[in-house]
Short mmCIF file of N, CA and C in Angstrom, two decimals:
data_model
loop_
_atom_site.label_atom_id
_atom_site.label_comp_id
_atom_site.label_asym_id
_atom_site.label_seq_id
_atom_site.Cartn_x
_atom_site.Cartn_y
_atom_site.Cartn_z
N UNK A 1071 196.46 156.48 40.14
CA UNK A 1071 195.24 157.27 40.17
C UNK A 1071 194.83 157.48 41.62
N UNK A 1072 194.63 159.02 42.18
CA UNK A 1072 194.26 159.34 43.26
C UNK A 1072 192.41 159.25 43.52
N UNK A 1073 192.26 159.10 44.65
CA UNK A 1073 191.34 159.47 44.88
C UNK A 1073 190.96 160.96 45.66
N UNK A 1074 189.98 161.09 44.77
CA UNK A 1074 189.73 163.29 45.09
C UNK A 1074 188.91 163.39 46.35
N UNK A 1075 189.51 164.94 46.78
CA UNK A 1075 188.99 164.38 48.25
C UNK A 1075 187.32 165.27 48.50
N UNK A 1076 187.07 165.36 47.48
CA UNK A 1076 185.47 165.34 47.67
C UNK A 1076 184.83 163.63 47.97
N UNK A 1077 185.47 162.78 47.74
CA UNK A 1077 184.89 161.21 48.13
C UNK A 1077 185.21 161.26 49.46
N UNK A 1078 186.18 161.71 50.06
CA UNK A 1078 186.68 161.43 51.33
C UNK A 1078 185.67 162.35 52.54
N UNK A 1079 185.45 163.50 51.78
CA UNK A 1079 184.79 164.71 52.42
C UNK A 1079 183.25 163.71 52.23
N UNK A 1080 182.85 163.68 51.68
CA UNK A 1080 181.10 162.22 51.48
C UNK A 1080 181.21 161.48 52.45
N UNK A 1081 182.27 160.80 52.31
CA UNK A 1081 182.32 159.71 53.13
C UNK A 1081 182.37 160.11 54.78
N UNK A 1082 182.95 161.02 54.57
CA UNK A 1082 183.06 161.83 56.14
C UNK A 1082 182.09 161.91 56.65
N UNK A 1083 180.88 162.62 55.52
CA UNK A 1083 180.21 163.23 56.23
C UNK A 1083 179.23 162.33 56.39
N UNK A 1084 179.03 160.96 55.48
CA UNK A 1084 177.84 159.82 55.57
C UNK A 1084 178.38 159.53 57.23
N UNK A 1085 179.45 159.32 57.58
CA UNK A 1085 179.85 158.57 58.50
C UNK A 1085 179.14 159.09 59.85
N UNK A 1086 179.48 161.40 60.05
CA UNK A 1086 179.38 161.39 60.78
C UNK A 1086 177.64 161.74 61.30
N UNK A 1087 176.77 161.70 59.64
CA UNK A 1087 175.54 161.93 59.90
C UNK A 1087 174.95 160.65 60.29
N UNK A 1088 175.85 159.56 60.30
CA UNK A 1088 175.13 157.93 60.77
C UNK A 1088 175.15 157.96 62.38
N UNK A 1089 176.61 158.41 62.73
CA UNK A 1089 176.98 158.90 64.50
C UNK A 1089 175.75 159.68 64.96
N UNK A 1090 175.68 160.80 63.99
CA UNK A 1090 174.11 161.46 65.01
C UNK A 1090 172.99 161.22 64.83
N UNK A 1091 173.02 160.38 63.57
CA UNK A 1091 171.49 159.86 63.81
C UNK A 1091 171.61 158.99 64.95
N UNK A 1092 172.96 158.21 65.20
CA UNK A 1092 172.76 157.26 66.74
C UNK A 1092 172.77 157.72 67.92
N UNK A 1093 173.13 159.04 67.76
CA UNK A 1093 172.90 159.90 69.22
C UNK A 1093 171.99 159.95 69.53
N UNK A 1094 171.45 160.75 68.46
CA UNK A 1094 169.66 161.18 68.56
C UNK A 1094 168.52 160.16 68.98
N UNK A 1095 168.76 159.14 68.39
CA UNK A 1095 167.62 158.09 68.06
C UNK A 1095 167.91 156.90 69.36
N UNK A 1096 168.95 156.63 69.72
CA UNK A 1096 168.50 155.70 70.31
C UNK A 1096 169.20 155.75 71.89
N UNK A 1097 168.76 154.75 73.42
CA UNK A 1097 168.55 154.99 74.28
C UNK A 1097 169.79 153.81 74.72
N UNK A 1098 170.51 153.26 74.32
CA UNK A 1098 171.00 152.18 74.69
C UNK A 1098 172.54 152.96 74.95
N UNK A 1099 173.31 153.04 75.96
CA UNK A 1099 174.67 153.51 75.98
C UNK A 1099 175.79 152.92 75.43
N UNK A 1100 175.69 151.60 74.60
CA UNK A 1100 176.70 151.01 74.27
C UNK A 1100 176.37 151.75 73.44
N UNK A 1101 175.18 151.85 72.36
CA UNK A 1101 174.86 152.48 70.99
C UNK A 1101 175.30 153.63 70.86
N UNK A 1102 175.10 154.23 72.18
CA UNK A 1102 175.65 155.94 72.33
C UNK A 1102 177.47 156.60 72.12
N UNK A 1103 178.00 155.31 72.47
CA UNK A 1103 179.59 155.10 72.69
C UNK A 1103 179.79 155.02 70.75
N UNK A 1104 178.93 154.07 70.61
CA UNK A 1104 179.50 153.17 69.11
C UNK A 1104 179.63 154.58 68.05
N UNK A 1105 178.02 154.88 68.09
CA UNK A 1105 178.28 156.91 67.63
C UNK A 1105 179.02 157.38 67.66
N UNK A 1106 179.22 157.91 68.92
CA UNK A 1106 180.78 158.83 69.02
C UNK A 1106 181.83 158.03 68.50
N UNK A 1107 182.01 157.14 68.48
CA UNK A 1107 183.38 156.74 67.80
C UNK A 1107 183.19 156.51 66.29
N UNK A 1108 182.16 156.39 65.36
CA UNK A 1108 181.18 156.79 64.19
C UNK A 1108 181.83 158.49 64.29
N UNK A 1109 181.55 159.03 64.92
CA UNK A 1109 181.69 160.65 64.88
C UNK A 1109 182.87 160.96 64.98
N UNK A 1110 183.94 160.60 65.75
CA UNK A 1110 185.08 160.83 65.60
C UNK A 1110 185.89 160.27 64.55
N UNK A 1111 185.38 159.13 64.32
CA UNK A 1111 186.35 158.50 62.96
C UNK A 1111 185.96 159.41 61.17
N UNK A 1112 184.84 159.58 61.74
CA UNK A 1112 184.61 160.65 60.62
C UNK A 1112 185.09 161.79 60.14
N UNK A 1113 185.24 162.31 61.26
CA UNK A 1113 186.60 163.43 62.07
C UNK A 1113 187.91 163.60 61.49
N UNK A 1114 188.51 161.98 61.61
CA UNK A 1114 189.77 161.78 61.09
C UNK A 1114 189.91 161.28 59.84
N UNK A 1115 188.66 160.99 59.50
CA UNK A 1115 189.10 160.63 57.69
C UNK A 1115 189.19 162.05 57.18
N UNK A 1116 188.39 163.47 57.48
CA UNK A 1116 188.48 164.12 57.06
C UNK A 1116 190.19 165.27 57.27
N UNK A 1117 190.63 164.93 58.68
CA UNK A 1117 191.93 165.36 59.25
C UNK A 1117 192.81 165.01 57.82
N UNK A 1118 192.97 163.54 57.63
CA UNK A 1118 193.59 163.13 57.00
C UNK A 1118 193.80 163.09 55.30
N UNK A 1119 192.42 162.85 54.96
CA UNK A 1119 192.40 163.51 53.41
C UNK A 1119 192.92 164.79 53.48
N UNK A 1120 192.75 165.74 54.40
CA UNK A 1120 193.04 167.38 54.20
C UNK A 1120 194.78 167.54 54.27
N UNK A 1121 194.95 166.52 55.45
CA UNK A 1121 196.30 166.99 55.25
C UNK A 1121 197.19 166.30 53.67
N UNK A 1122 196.29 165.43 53.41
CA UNK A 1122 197.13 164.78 52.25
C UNK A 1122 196.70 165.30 50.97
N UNK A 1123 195.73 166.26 50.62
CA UNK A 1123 195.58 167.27 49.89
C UNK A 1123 196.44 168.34 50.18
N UNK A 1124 196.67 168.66 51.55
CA UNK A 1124 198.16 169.93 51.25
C UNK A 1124 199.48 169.75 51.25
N UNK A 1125 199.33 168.40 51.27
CA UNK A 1125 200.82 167.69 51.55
C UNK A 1125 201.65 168.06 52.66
N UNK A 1126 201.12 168.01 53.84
CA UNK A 1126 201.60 168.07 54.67
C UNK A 1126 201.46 167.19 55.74
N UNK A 1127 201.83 167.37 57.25
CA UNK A 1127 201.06 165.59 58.29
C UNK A 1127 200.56 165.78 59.35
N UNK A 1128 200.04 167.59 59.41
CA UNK A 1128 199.74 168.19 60.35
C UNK A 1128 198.02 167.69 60.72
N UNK A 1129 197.53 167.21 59.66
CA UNK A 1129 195.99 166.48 59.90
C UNK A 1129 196.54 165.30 60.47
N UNK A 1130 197.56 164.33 60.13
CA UNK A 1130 198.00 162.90 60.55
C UNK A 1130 197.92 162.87 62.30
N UNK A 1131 198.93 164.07 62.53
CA UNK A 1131 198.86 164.13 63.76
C UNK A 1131 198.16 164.10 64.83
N UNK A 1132 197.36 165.10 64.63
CA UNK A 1132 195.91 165.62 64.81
C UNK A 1132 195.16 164.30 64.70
N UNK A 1133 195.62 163.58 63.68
CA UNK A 1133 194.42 162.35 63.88
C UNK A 1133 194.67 161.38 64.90
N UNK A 1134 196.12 161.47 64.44
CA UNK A 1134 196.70 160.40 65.61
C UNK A 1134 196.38 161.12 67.73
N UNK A 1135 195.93 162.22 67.48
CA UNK A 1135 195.59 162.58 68.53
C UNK A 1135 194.10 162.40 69.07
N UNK A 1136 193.67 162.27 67.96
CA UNK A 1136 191.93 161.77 68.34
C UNK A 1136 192.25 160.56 68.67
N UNK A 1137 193.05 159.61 67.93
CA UNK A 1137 192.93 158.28 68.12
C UNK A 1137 192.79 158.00 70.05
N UNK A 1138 193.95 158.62 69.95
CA UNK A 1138 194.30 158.48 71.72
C UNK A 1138 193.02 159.07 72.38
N UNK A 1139 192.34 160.12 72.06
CA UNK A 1139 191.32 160.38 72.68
C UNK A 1139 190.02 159.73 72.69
N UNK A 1140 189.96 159.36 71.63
CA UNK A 1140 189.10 157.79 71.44
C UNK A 1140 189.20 157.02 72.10
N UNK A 1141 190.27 156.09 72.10
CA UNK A 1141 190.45 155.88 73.16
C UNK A 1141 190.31 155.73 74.90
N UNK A 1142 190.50 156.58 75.25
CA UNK A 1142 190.68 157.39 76.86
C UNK A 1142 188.94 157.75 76.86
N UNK A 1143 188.18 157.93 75.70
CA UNK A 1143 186.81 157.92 75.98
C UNK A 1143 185.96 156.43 76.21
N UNK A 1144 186.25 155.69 75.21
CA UNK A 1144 186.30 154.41 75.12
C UNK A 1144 186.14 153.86 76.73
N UNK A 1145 187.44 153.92 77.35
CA UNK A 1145 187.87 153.09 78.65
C UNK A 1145 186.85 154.04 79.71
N UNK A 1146 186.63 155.06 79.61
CA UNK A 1146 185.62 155.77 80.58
C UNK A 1146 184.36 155.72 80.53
N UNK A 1147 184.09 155.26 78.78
CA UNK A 1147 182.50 155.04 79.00
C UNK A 1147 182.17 153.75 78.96
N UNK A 1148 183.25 153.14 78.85
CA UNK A 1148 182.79 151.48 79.24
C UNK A 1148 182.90 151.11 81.05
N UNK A 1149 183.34 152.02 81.73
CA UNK A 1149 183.40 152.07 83.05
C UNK A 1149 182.26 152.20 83.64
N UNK A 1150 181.69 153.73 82.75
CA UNK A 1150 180.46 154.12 83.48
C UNK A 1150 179.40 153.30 83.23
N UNK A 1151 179.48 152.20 82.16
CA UNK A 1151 178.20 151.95 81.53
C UNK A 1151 178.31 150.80 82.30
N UNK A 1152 179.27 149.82 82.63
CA UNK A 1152 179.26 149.12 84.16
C UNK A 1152 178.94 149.32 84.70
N UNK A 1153 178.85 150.57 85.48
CA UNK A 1153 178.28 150.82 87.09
C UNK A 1153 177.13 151.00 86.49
N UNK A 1154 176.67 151.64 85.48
CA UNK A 1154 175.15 151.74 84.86
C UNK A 1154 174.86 150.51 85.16
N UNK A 1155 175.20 149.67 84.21
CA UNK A 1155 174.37 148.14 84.64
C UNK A 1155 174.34 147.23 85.92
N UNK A 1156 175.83 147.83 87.07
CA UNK A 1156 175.15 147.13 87.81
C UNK A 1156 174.45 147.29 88.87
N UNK A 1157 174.24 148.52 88.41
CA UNK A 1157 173.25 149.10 89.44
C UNK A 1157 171.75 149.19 89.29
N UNK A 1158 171.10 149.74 88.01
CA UNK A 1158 170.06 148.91 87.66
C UNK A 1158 169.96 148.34 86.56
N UNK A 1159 170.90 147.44 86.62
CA UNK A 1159 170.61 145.84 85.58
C UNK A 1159 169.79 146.66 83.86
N UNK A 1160 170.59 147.35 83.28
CA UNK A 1160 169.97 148.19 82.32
C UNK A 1160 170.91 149.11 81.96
N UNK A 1161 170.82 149.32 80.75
CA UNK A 1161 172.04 150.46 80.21
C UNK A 1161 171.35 151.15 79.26
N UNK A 1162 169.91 151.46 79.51
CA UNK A 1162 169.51 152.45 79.19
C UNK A 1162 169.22 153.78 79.67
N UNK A 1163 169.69 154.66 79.23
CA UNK A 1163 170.21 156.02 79.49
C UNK A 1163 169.08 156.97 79.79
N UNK A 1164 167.72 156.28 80.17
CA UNK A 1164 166.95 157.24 80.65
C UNK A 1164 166.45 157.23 81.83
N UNK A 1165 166.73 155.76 82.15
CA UNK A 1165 166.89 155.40 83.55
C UNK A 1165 166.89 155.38 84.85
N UNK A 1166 168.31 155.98 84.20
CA UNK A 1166 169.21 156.24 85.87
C UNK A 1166 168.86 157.89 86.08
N UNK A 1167 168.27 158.19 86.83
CA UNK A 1167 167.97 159.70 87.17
C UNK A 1167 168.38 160.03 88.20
N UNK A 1168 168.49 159.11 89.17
CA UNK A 1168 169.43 158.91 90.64
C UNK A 1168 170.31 159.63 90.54
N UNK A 1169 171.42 158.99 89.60
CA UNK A 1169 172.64 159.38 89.14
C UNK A 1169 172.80 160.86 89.02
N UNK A 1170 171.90 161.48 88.82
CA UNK A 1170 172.10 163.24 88.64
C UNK A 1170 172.41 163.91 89.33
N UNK A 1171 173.15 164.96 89.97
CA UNK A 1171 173.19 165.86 91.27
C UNK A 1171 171.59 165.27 91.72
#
């Protein structure tokens, strides 16, 4: 017994309306990171149910390509959010205004 991909498409979309409610709502940059990766994984459940509804692996791929980009975001915003903190001891994102042009 399969599961239909209207559950997968729900689940997608609970996932990626939880990511922007964490965009929206809150000020903390780890929280801001955790979202986007909330938002992208949401992304790829849906890549992936789709491609396995047409039977094909062209969503797989594609997912497996977010992964890596997940990733490569991951390692850059945990960089920046270092120099965020150690510069003023705080990784809240309203902050740093310095930082702007």
């Amino acid at each position: 017994m399969a599961v239909e991909v209207q559950y997968y498409v729900l689940l997608s979309m609970a996932l990626f309306s939880i990511g922007l409610f964490g965009i929206l709502t809150r000020r903390n940059a780890l929280l801001f990171l955790m979202s986007v990766e909330l938002m992208l994984n949401a992304a790829n459940i849906n890549l992936i149910a789709f491609a396995f509804y047409h039977g094909n692996l062209t969503g797989q791929v594609f997912a497996l390509f977010t992964m890596a980009l997940a990733a490569a975001e991951v390692a850059i915003g945990l960089g920046i959010l270092l120099v965020l903190y150690r510069n003023f001891r705080d990784v809240d994102v309203t902050v740093p205004t310095t930082m702007r042009w």
